[in-house]
Amino acid sequence: NAGVTQTPKFQVLKTGQSMTLQCAQDMNHNSMYWYRQDPGMGLRLIYYSASEGTTDKGEVPDGYNVSRLKKQNFLLGLESAAPSQTSVYFCASSDLAGGRTDTQYFGPGTRLTVL
Amino acid sequence: QKEVEQDPGPLSVPEGAIVSLNCTYSNSAFQYFMWYRQYSRKGPELLMYTYSSGNKEDGRFTAQVDKSSKYISLFIRDSQPSDSATYLCAMSITGANNLFFGTGTRLTVIP
């Protein structure tokens, strides 16, 4: 039982390049999330998915896209990377039962640098 | 004004000390309150979870919620070097989709 896994662990991009961050969970959770963590800013929600095939914007969605084609996978795309997207990206999953806030389980993170 | 405010520290204490970590918030609709612990270069992990007001104890950790003051606290008794980490408070109205995090307080426990 690996929990939430993320690939890659590290990535360096040049401005304008595109890439996809991958997240997988093996807990059969319905909900998945993408956050970015910056010094002094805390964790900020980029996008979330309440169920397979659905996605919604979070607090900071600009410059990103997501897809949730399979229940266990949630992909985060950077269309045209900018230095402002240098950050640590965390994926999380949770199982919201009966409207109760449930625990979010986090992956180990992807450290992205955009030059 | 941010929804959730947390003193970033850093906070250094000697081993065995009692640690108090705090967050304030502005949205009176928050009902669910959590503390996450994040070790360096790792993802956050849930430490404590409380619903509405009151206290919750788990071993050396106690979480307190004072909704009248919009203030939550995490107490760590007999602190250990292994408690050295960043502690993030988080809260929501209902449902995990709208979880609001504090910026985190970095704690170092000195042996």
Coordinates of N, CA and C in Angstrom, one line a residue:
Chain A
N1 N 0.9 -1.2 0.0 CA 0.0 0.0 0.0 C 0.9 1.2 0.0
A2 N 1.0 1.9 -1.2 CA 2.0 3.0 -1.3 C 1.4 4.3 -0.9
G3 N 0.0 4.4 -0.8 CA -0.6 5.7 -0.5 C -0.7 6.6 -1.7
V4 N -0.1 7.8 -1.6 CA -0.1 8.8 -2.7 C 1.3 8.9 -3.2
T5 N 1.5 8.6 -4.5 CA 2.8 8.8 -5.1 C 2.8 9.8 -6.2
Q6 N 4.0 10.5 -6.3 CA 4.1 11.6 -7.3 C 5.3 11.4 -8.1
T7 N 5.2 11.7 -9.4 CA 6.4 11.7 -10.3 C 6.4 12.9 -11.2
P8 N 7.5 13.5 -11.5 CA 8.8 13.2 -10.9 C 9.0 13.8 -9.5
K9 N 10.1 13.5 -8.9 CA 10.4 14.1 -7.6 C 11.0 15.5 -7.8
F10 N 11.8 15.7 -8.8 CA 12.5 17.0 -9.1 C 12.3 17.2 -10.6
Q11 N 12.2 18.5 -11.0 CA 12.2 18.9 -12.4 C 12.7 20.3 -12.6
V12 N 13.5 20.5 -13.6 CA 13.9 21.8 -14.0 C 13.4 22.1 -15.4
L13 N 12.8 23.2 -15.6 CA 12.2 23.5 -16.9 C 12.8 24.9 -17.3
K14 N 12.7 25.2 -18.6 CA 13.0 26.5 -19.1 C 11.7 27.2 -19.3
T15 N 11.7 28.5 -19.2 CA 10.5 29.3 -19.4 C 9.9 28.9 -20.8
G16 N 8.6 28.7 -20.8 CA 7.9 28.4 -22.0 C 7.7 26.9 -22.3
Q17 N 8.5 26.0 -21.6 CA 8.3 24.6 -21.7 C 7.0 24.1 -21.1
S18 N 6.6 23.0 -21.5 CA 5.4 22.4 -20.8 C 5.8 21.1 -20.2
M19 N 5.0 20.6 -19.2 CA 5.2 19.4 -18.6 C 4.0 18.9 -17.8
T20 N 3.9 17.6 -17.5 CA 2.8 17.1 -16.7 C 3.4 16.4 -15.4
L21 N 2.8 16.8 -14.3 CA 3.1 16.2 -13.0 C 2.1 15.1 -12.8
Q22 N 2.6 13.9 -12.4 CA 1.7 12.8 -12.2 C 1.4 12.5 -10.8
C23 N 0.2 12.0 -10.4 CA -0.1 11.7 -9.1 C -1.0 10.4 -9.2
A24 N -0.7 9.5 -8.3 CA -1.5 8.2 -8.2 C -1.7 7.9 -6.8
Q25 N -2.9 7.3 -6.5 CA -3.3 6.9 -5.2 C -3.9 5.5 -5.2
D26 N -3.6 4.7 -4.2 CA -4.1 3.3 -4.2 C -5.0 3.1 -3.1
M27 N -5.7 4.1 -2.6 CA -6.6 4.0 -1.4 C -8.1 4.0 -1.9
N28 N -8.3 4.0 -3.2 CA -9.7 4.1 -3.7 C -10.4 5.3 -3.3
H29 N -9.7 6.4 -3.1 CA -10.3 7.7 -2.7 C -11.0 8.3 -3.9
N30 N -12.2 9.0 -3.5 CA -12.9 9.7 -4.6 C -12.3 11.0 -4.9
S31 N -11.8 11.8 -3.9 CA -11.3 13.1 -4.1 C -9.8 13.2 -4.2
M32 N -9.4 14.1 -5.1 CA -7.9 14.3 -5.3 C -7.7 15.8 -5.5
Y33 N -6.5 16.2 -5.1 CA -6.2 17.7 -5.0 C -4.8 17.9 -5.5
W34 N -4.5 19.1 -6.0 CA -3.2 19.6 -6.3 C -3.0 20.9 -5.6
Y35 N -1.9 21.0 -4.8 CA -1.5 22.2 -4.1 C -0.1 22.6 -4.6
R36 N 0.2 23.9 -4.3 CA 1.5 24.4 -4.4 C 1.9 25.0 -3.1
Q37 N 3.2 24.8 -2.7 CA 3.6 25.3 -1.4 C 4.8 26.3 -1.6
D38 N 4.7 27.5 -1.2 CA 5.7 28.5 -1.4 C 6.0 29.1 0.0
P39 N 7.3 29.5 0.2 CA 7.7 30.1 1.5 C 6.8 31.3 1.8
G40 N 6.3 31.3 3.1 CA 5.4 32.4 3.5 C 4.0 32.4 3.0
M41 N 3.7 31.4 2.1 CA 2.3 31.4 1.5 C 1.5 30.2 2.0
G42 N 2.2 29.2 2.5 CA 1.5 28.0 2.9 C 1.1 27.2 1.7
L43 N 0.1 26.3 1.9 CA -0.4 25.4 0.9 C -1.6 26.1 0.2
R44 N -1.5 26.2 -1.1 CA -2.6 26.8 -1.8 C -3.1 25.9 -2.9
L45 N -4.5 25.7 -2.9 CA -5.1 24.7 -3.8 C -5.1 25.2 -5.2
I46 N -4.7 24.4 -6.1 CA -4.6 24.7 -7.5 C -5.9 24.2 -8.2
Y47 N -6.1 23.0 -8.1 CA -7.3 22.3 -8.7 C -7.7 21.1 -7.8
Y48 N -8.9 20.7 -7.8 CA -9.3 19.5 -7.1 C -10.3 18.7 -8.0
S49 N -10.5 17.5 -7.7 CA -11.4 16.6 -8.4 C -12.2 15.8 -7.3
A50 N -13.5 16.0 -7.4 CA -14.4 15.3 -6.4 C -14.6 13.9 -6.8
S51 N -14.5 13.6 -8.1 CA -14.7 12.2 -8.5 C -14.1 12.1 -9.9
E52 N -14.0 10.8 -10.3 CA -13.4 10.6 -11.7 C -14.2 11.3 -12.7
G53 N -13.4 12.0 -13.6 CA -14.0 12.8 -14.7 C -14.5 14.2 -14.4
T54 N -14.4 14.6 -13.1 CA -14.8 16.0 -12.8 C -13.6 16.7 -12.2
T55 N -13.5 18.0 -12.5 CA -12.4 18.8 -11.9 C -13.0 20.2 -11.6
D56 N -12.4 20.9 -10.6 CA -12.8 22.3 -10.3 C -11.6 23.1 -9.9
K57 N -11.7 24.4 -10.2 CA -10.6 25.3 -9.9 C -10.5 25.5 -8.4
G58 N -9.3 25.7 -7.9 CA -9.1 26.1 -6.6 C -8.7 27.6 -6.5
E59 N -7.8 27.9 -5.6 CA -7.4 29.3 -5.3 C -6.5 29.9 -6.4
V60 N -5.6 29.1 -7.0 CA -4.6 29.6 -7.9 C -4.5 28.7 -9.2
P61 N -5.5 28.7 -10.0 CA -5.6 27.8 -11.1 C -4.9 28.3 -12.4
D62 N -4.6 29.6 -12.5 CA -4.1 30.2 -13.7 C -2.7 29.6 -14.1
G63 N -2.6 29.2 -15.4 CA -1.4 28.6 -15.9 C -1.3 27.1 -15.8
Y64 N -2.3 26.5 -15.2 CA -2.4 25.0 -15.0 C -3.6 24.4 -15.7
N65 N -3.5 23.1 -16.0 CA -4.7 22.4 -16.4 C -4.6 21.0 -15.7
V66 N -5.7 20.3 -15.6 CA -5.7 19.0 -14.9 C -6.6 18.0 -15.7
S67 N -6.3 16.8 -15.4 CA -7.2 15.7 -15.9 C -7.3 14.6 -15.0
R68 N -8.5 14.0 -14.9 CA -8.8 12.9 -14.0 C -9.6 11.9 -14.8
L69 N -8.9 11.2 -15.6 CA -9.5 10.2 -16.5 C -9.7 8.8 -15.8
K70 N -8.9 8.6 -14.8 CA -9.0 7.3 -14.0 C -9.1 7.7 -12.5
K71 N -9.9 7.0 -11.7 CA -10.1 7.3 -10.3 C -8.8 7.4 -9.6
Q72 N -7.8 6.6 -9.9 CA -6.6 6.6 -9.1 C -5.5 7.6 -9.6
N73 N -5.8 8.3 -10.7 CA -4.7 9.2 -11.2 C -5.3 10.6 -11.3
F74 N -4.4 11.6 -11.0 CA -4.8 13.0 -11.2 C -3.5 13.7 -11.8
L75 N -3.6 14.3 -13.0 CA -2.5 14.9 -13.6 C -2.6 16.4 -13.6
L76 N -1.4 17.0 -13.4 CA -1.4 18.5 -13.4 C -0.5 18.9 -14.5
G77 N -1.0 19.7 -15.4 CA -0.2 20.2 -16.6 C 0.2 21.6 -16.5
L78 N 1.4 22.0 -16.9 CA 1.8 23.3 -17.0 C 1.9 23.6 -18.5
E79 N 1.1 24.5 -19.0 CA 1.0 24.7 -20.5 C 2.3 25.4 -21.0
S80 N 2.7 26.5 -20.3 CA 3.8 27.3 -20.7 C 4.5 27.8 -19.5
A81 N 5.5 27.0 -19.0 CA 6.0 27.3 -17.6 C 6.6 28.7 -17.5
A82 N 6.4 29.3 -16.3 CA 6.9 30.6 -16.0 C 7.7 30.5 -14.7
P83 N 8.7 31.4 -14.5 CA 9.4 31.4 -13.2 C 8.5 31.5 -12.0
S84 N 7.4 32.1 -12.1 CA 6.5 32.2 -11.0 C 5.9 30.9 -10.6
Q85 N 6.0 29.9 -11.4 CA 5.5 28.6 -11.1 C 6.6 27.7 -10.4
T86 N 7.7 28.3 -10.1 CA 8.7 27.6 -9.3 C 8.2 27.3 -7.9
S87 N 8.1 26.1 -7.5 CA 7.4 25.8 -6.3 C 7.5 24.3 -5.9
V88 N 7.0 23.9 -4.8 CA 6.9 22.5 -4.5 C 5.4 22.2 -4.6
Y89 N 5.1 21.1 -5.4 CA 3.8 20.7 -5.7 C 3.4 19.5 -5.0
F90 N 2.3 19.5 -4.3 CA 1.8 18.3 -3.6 C 0.5 17.9 -4.1
C91 N 0.3 16.6 -4.2 CA -0.9 16.0 -4.6 C -1.5 15.4 -3.3
A92 N -2.8 15.4 -3.1 CA -3.4 14.8 -2.0 C -4.7 14.0 -2.4
S93 N -5.2 13.1 -1.5 CA -6.4 12.5 -1.8 C -7.2 12.3 -0.5
S94 N -8.5 12.2 -0.6 CA -9.3 12.0 0.6 C -10.6 11.3 0.2
D95 N -11.3 10.8 1.1 CA -12.6 10.1 0.9 C -13.6 10.8 1.7
L96 N -14.4 11.7 1.1 CA -15.4 12.5 1.8 C -16.6 11.6 2.0
A97 N -16.9 11.2 3.2 CA -18.0 10.3 3.5 C -19.2 11.1 4.1
G98 N -20.3 11.2 3.5 CA -21.5 11.8 4.0 C -21.3 13.3 4.3
G99 N -20.5 14.0 3.5 CA -20.3 15.4 3.7 C -19.4 15.8 4.8
R100 N -18.8 14.8 5.5 CA -17.9 15.1 6.6 C -16.5 15.4 6.0
T101 N -15.8 16.4 6.5 CA -14.5 16.6 6.1 C -13.6 15.4 6.5
D102 N -12.9 14.9 5.7 CA -12.0 13.7 6.0 C -10.6 14.1 5.8
T103 N -9.8 13.2 6.3 CA -8.3 13.4 6.2 C -7.8 13.5 4.8
Q104 N -7.0 14.4 4.5 CA -6.3 14.5 3.2 C -4.9 13.8 3.4
Y105 N -4.6 12.9 2.5 CA -3.4 12.2 2.5 C -2.5 12.8 1.4
F106 N -1.3 13.2 1.8 CA -0.4 13.9 0.9 C 0.7 13.0 0.3
G107 N 1.1 13.3 -0.9 CA 2.2 12.7 -1.5 C 3.5 13.3 -1.1
P108 N 4.7 12.9 -1.5 CA 5.9 13.4 -1.1 C 6.3 14.7 -1.8
G109 N 5.6 15.1 -2.8 CA 5.9 16.4 -3.4 C 6.8 16.3 -4.7
T110 N 6.7 17.3 -5.5 CA 7.5 17.5 -6.7 C 8.1 18.9 -6.6
R111 N 9.5 18.9 -6.6 CA 10.1 20.2 -6.6 C 10.4 20.7 -8.0
L112 N 9.7 21.8 -8.4 CA 9.8 22.3 -9.8 C 10.6 23.6 -9.8
T113 N 11.6 23.7 -10.6 CA 12.3 25.0 -10.8 C 12.1 25.4 -12.3
V114 N 11.7 26.6 -12.5 CA 11.5 27.2 -13.9 C 12.5 28.3 -14.1
L115 N 13.4 28.1 -15.0 CA 14.5 29.1 -15.2 C 14.1 30.1 -16.3
Chain B
Q1 N -7.1 40.5 4.2 CA -6.7 39.6 5.4 C -6.9 38.1 5.0
K2 N -5.9 37.3 5.4 CA -5.9 35.9 5.1 C -7.0 35.3 6.0
E3 N -7.6 34.2 5.4 CA -8.6 33.4 6.2 C -8.0 32.8 7.5
V4 N -6.7 32.4 7.4 CA -6.1 31.7 8.5 C -4.7 32.3 8.7
E5 N -4.4 32.7 9.9 CA -3.1 33.4 10.2 C -2.4 32.4 11.2
Q6 N -1.1 32.3 10.9 CA -0.2 31.5 11.8 C 1.2 32.1 11.8
D7 N 1.7 32.2 13.0 CA 3.0 32.7 13.2 C 4.0 31.7 12.6
P8 N 4.9 32.2 11.7 CA 5.8 31.3 11.0 C 7.0 30.8 11.8
G9 N 7.2 31.5 13.0 CA 8.4 31.2 13.8 C 9.6 31.7 13.2
P10 N 10.8 31.0 13.2 CA 10.9 29.7 13.8 C 10.9 29.7 15.3
L11 N 10.6 28.5 15.9 CA 10.5 28.3 17.3 C 11.5 27.3 17.7
S12 N 12.4 27.6 18.7 CA 13.4 26.6 19.2 C 13.1 26.4 20.7
V13 N 13.0 25.2 21.1 CA 12.8 24.9 22.5 C 13.8 23.7 22.9
P14 N 14.1 23.6 24.2 CA 14.9 22.5 24.7 C 14.0 21.3 24.8
E15 N 14.7 20.1 24.7 CA 14.0 18.9 24.8 C 13.3 18.8 26.2
G16 N 12.0 18.3 26.2 CA 11.2 18.2 27.4 C 10.3 19.4 27.6
A17 N 10.5 20.5 26.9 CA 9.6 21.7 27.0 C 8.2 21.4 26.5
I18 N 7.3 22.2 27.0 CA 5.9 22.3 26.5 C 5.9 23.3 25.4
V19 N 5.4 22.9 24.2 CA 5.3 23.7 23.1 C 3.8 24.1 22.8
S20 N 3.6 25.4 22.5 CA 2.3 25.9 22.2 C 2.3 26.5 20.8
L21 N 1.5 26.0 19.9 CA 1.4 26.5 18.5 C 0.0 27.0 18.3
N22 N -0.1 28.1 17.6 CA -1.5 28.7 17.5 C -1.8 29.2 16.1
C23 N -3.1 29.3 15.9 CA -3.6 29.9 14.6 C -4.9 30.7 15.0
T24 N -5.1 31.8 14.2 CA -6.3 32.5 14.3 C -7.0 32.5 13.0
Y25 N -8.3 32.7 13.0 CA -9.0 32.6 11.7 C -10.1 33.7 11.7
S26 N -10.6 34.0 10.5 CA -11.6 35.1 10.4 C -13.0 34.6 10.1
N27 N -13.1 33.4 9.5 CA -14.4 32.9 9.0 C -15.1 32.1 10.1
S28 N -16.1 32.6 10.7 CA -16.8 32.0 11.8 C -17.5 30.7 11.4
A29 N -17.6 30.4 10.1 CA -18.3 29.2 9.6 C -17.4 28.0 9.6
F30 N -16.1 28.2 9.9 CA -15.2 27.0 10.0 C -15.7 26.1 11.1
Q31 N -15.8 24.8 10.8 CA -16.3 23.8 11.7 C -15.2 22.7 12.0
Y32 N -14.4 22.4 11.1 CA -13.4 21.3 11.2 C -12.0 21.9 11.3
F33 N -11.2 21.4 12.2 CA -9.9 22.0 12.5 C -8.9 20.9 12.6
M34 N -7.8 21.1 11.9 CA -6.8 20.0 11.8 C -5.4 20.6 12.0
W35 N -4.5 19.8 12.5 CA -3.1 20.1 12.6 C -2.3 19.0 11.8
Y36 N -1.5 19.5 10.9 CA -0.6 18.7 10.1 C 0.8 18.9 10.5
R37 N 1.6 17.8 10.4 CA 3.0 17.9 10.7 C 3.7 17.6 9.4
Q38 N 4.7 18.4 9.1 CA 5.5 18.3 7.8 C 7.0 18.3 8.1
Y39 N 7.6 17.1 7.9 CA 9.0 17.0 8.1 C 9.7 17.6 6.8
S40 N 11.0 18.0 7.0 CA 11.7 18.6 5.9 C 11.6 17.8 4.6
R41 N 11.3 18.3 3.5 CA 11.2 17.7 2.2 C 10.3 16.5 2.1
K42 N 9.2 16.6 3.0 CA 8.2 15.5 2.9 C 6.8 16.2 2.8
G43 N 5.8 15.4 2.5 CA 4.5 15.9 2.5 C 3.9 16.0 3.8
P44 N 2.9 16.9 4.0 CA 2.2 17.0 5.3 C 1.5 15.7 5.7
E45 N 1.4 15.4 7.0 CA 0.7 14.3 7.5 C -0.2 14.7 8.6
L46 N -1.4 14.2 8.7 CA -2.4 14.6 9.7 C -2.0 14.2 11.1
L47 N -2.0 15.2 12.0 CA -1.6 14.9 13.4 C -2.8 14.9 14.3
M48 N -3.7 15.9 14.2 CA -4.9 16.0 15.0 C -6.0 16.5 14.2
Y49 N -7.2 16.1 14.6 CA -8.5 16.4 13.9 C -9.6 16.7 14.9
T50 N -10.2 17.9 14.9 CA -11.3 18.1 15.8 C -12.4 18.8 15.1
Y51 N -13.6 18.5 15.6 CA -14.8 19.1 15.0 C -15.4 20.1 16.1
S52 N -15.6 21.3 15.6 CA -16.2 22.3 16.5 C -15.3 22.7 17.6
S53 N -15.9 23.1 18.7 CA -15.1 23.6 19.9 C -14.7 22.4 20.8
G54 N -13.7 22.7 21.7 CA -13.3 21.8 22.7 C -11.9 21.3 22.6
N55 N -11.5 20.4 23.4 CA -10.2 19.8 23.4 C -10.2 18.4 22.9
K56 N -9.0 18.0 22.4 CA -8.8 16.6 22.0 C -7.4 16.2 22.3
E57 N -7.2 15.1 23.0 CA -5.8 14.7 23.4 C -5.5 13.4 22.7
D58 N -4.2 13.3 22.3 CA -3.7 12.1 21.7 C -2.2 12.0 22.1
G59 N -2.0 11.2 23.2 CA -0.6 11.0 23.7 C -0.1 12.3 24.2
R60 N 1.1 12.8 23.6 CA 1.7 14.0 24.1 C 1.1 15.3 23.4
F61 N 0.1 15.1 22.5 CA -0.5 16.2 21.8 C -1.9 16.5 22.2
T62 N -2.2 17.8 22.4 CA -3.5 18.3 22.7 C -3.9 19.4 21.8
A63 N -5.1 19.2 21.2 CA -5.6 20.3 20.3 C -6.7 21.0 21.0
Q64 N -6.7 22.3 20.9 CA -7.8 23.1 21.5 C -8.4 24.0 20.5
V65 N -9.8 24.1 20.5 CA -10.5 25.0 19.6 C -11.3 26.0 20.4
D66 N -11.2 27.2 20.3 CA -12.0 28.2 20.9 C -12.7 29.0 19.8
K67 N -13.9 28.6 19.5 CA -14.6 29.2 18.4 C -15.1 30.7 18.7
S68 N -15.3 31.0 20.0 CA -15.7 32.3 20.3 C -14.6 33.3 20.0
S69 N -13.3 32.9 20.2 CA -12.2 33.8 19.9 C -11.6 33.5 18.6
K70 N -12.1 32.5 17.8 CA -11.6 32.1 16.5 C -10.1 31.9 16.6
Y71 N -9.8 30.9 17.5 CA -8.4 30.6 17.9 C -8.2 29.1 18.1
I72 N -7.2 28.5 17.5 CA -6.9 27.1 17.8 C -5.5 27.0 18.2
S73 N -5.2 26.0 19.0 CA -3.9 25.7 19.6 C -3.6 24.2 19.5
L74 N -2.3 24.0 19.4 CA -1.7 22.6 19.5 C -0.7 22.7 20.6
F75 N -0.8 21.8 21.6 CA 0.2 21.7 22.7 C 0.9 20.4 22.5
I76 N 2.3 20.5 22.7 CA 3.1 19.3 22.7 C 3.8 19.2 24.0
R77 N 3.5 18.2 24.8 CA 4.1 18.0 26.1 C 5.4 17.1 25.9
D78 N 6.4 17.4 26.8 CA 7.6 16.6 26.8 C 8.2 16.5 25.4
S79 N 8.4 17.6 24.8 CA 8.8 17.7 23.4 C 10.1 16.9 23.2
Q80 N 10.2 16.3 22.0 CA 11.4 15.4 21.6 C 12.0 16.0 20.4
P81 N 13.3 15.7 20.2 CA 13.9 16.1 18.9 C 13.2 15.6 17.7
S82 N 12.5 14.5 17.8 CA 11.8 14.0 16.6 C 10.5 14.8 16.3
D83 N 10.2 15.7 17.2 CA 9.0 16.6 17.0 C 9.5 17.8 16.1
S84 N 10.7 17.9 15.8 CA 11.2 19.0 15.0 C 10.6 18.9 13.6
A85 N 9.8 19.9 13.2 CA 9.1 19.8 11.9 C 8.4 21.2 11.8
T86 N 7.7 21.3 10.6 CA 6.8 22.4 10.5 C 5.4 22.0 10.7
Y87 N 4.7 22.7 11.5 CA 3.3 22.4 11.9 C 2.3 23.3 11.2
L88 N 1.4 22.8 10.5 CA 0.4 23.5 9.7 C -1.0 23.4 10.3
C89 N -1.7 24.5 10.6 CA -3.1 24.3 10.9 C -3.9 24.4 9.6
A90 N -5.1 23.8 9.7 CA -5.9 23.8 8.5 C -7.4 23.7 9.0
M91 N -8.3 24.3 8.3 CA -9.7 24.3 8.7 C -10.6 24.4 7.5
S92 N -11.8 24.0 7.7 CA -12.8 24.0 6.6 C -14.2 24.2 7.2
I93 N -15.1 24.6 6.3 CA -16.5 24.7 6.7 C -17.2 23.4 6.7
T94 N -17.1 22.7 5.6 CA -17.6 21.4 5.4 C -17.1 20.8 4.1
G95 N -16.7 19.5 4.2 CA -16.2 18.9 2.9 C -14.7 19.2 2.8
A96 N -14.0 18.3 2.3 CA -12.5 18.5 2.2 C -12.1 19.3 1.1
N97 N -13.0 19.7 0.2 CA -12.7 20.5 -1.0 C -12.2 21.9 -0.6
N98 N -12.6 22.5 0.4 CA -12.3 23.8 0.8 C -11.5 23.9 2.1
L99 N -10.4 23.3 2.1 CA -9.5 23.2 3.2 C -8.5 24.4 3.2
F100 N -8.5 25.2 4.2 CA -7.7 26.4 4.3 C -6.5 26.2 5.2
F101 N -5.3 26.4 4.8 CA -4.1 26.1 5.5 C -3.5 27.4 6.1
G102 N -2.9 27.4 7.3 CA -2.0 28.4 7.7 C -0.7 28.2 7.0
T103 N 0.2 29.2 7.2 CA 1.5 29.1 6.5 C 2.5 28.2 7.2
G104 N 2.2 27.7 8.4 CA 3.1 26.8 9.1 C 4.0 27.4 10.1
T105 N 4.3 26.8 11.2 CA 5.3 27.2 12.2 C 6.4 26.2 12.2
R106 N 7.6 26.6 12.0 CA 8.8 25.7 12.0 C 9.3 25.6 13.5
L107 N 9.3 24.3 14.0 CA 9.7 24.0 15.3 C 11.0 23.2 15.3
T108 N 11.9 23.6 16.2 CA 13.1 22.8 16.4 C 13.2 22.5 17.9
V109 N 13.4 21.2 18.2 CA 13.5 20.8 19.6 C 15.0 20.4 19.8
I110 N 15.7 21.1 20.7 CA 17.1 20.9 20.8 C 17.4 19.9 21.9
P111 N 18.2 18.9 21.6 CA 18.5 17.8 22.6 C 19.3 18.4 23.8

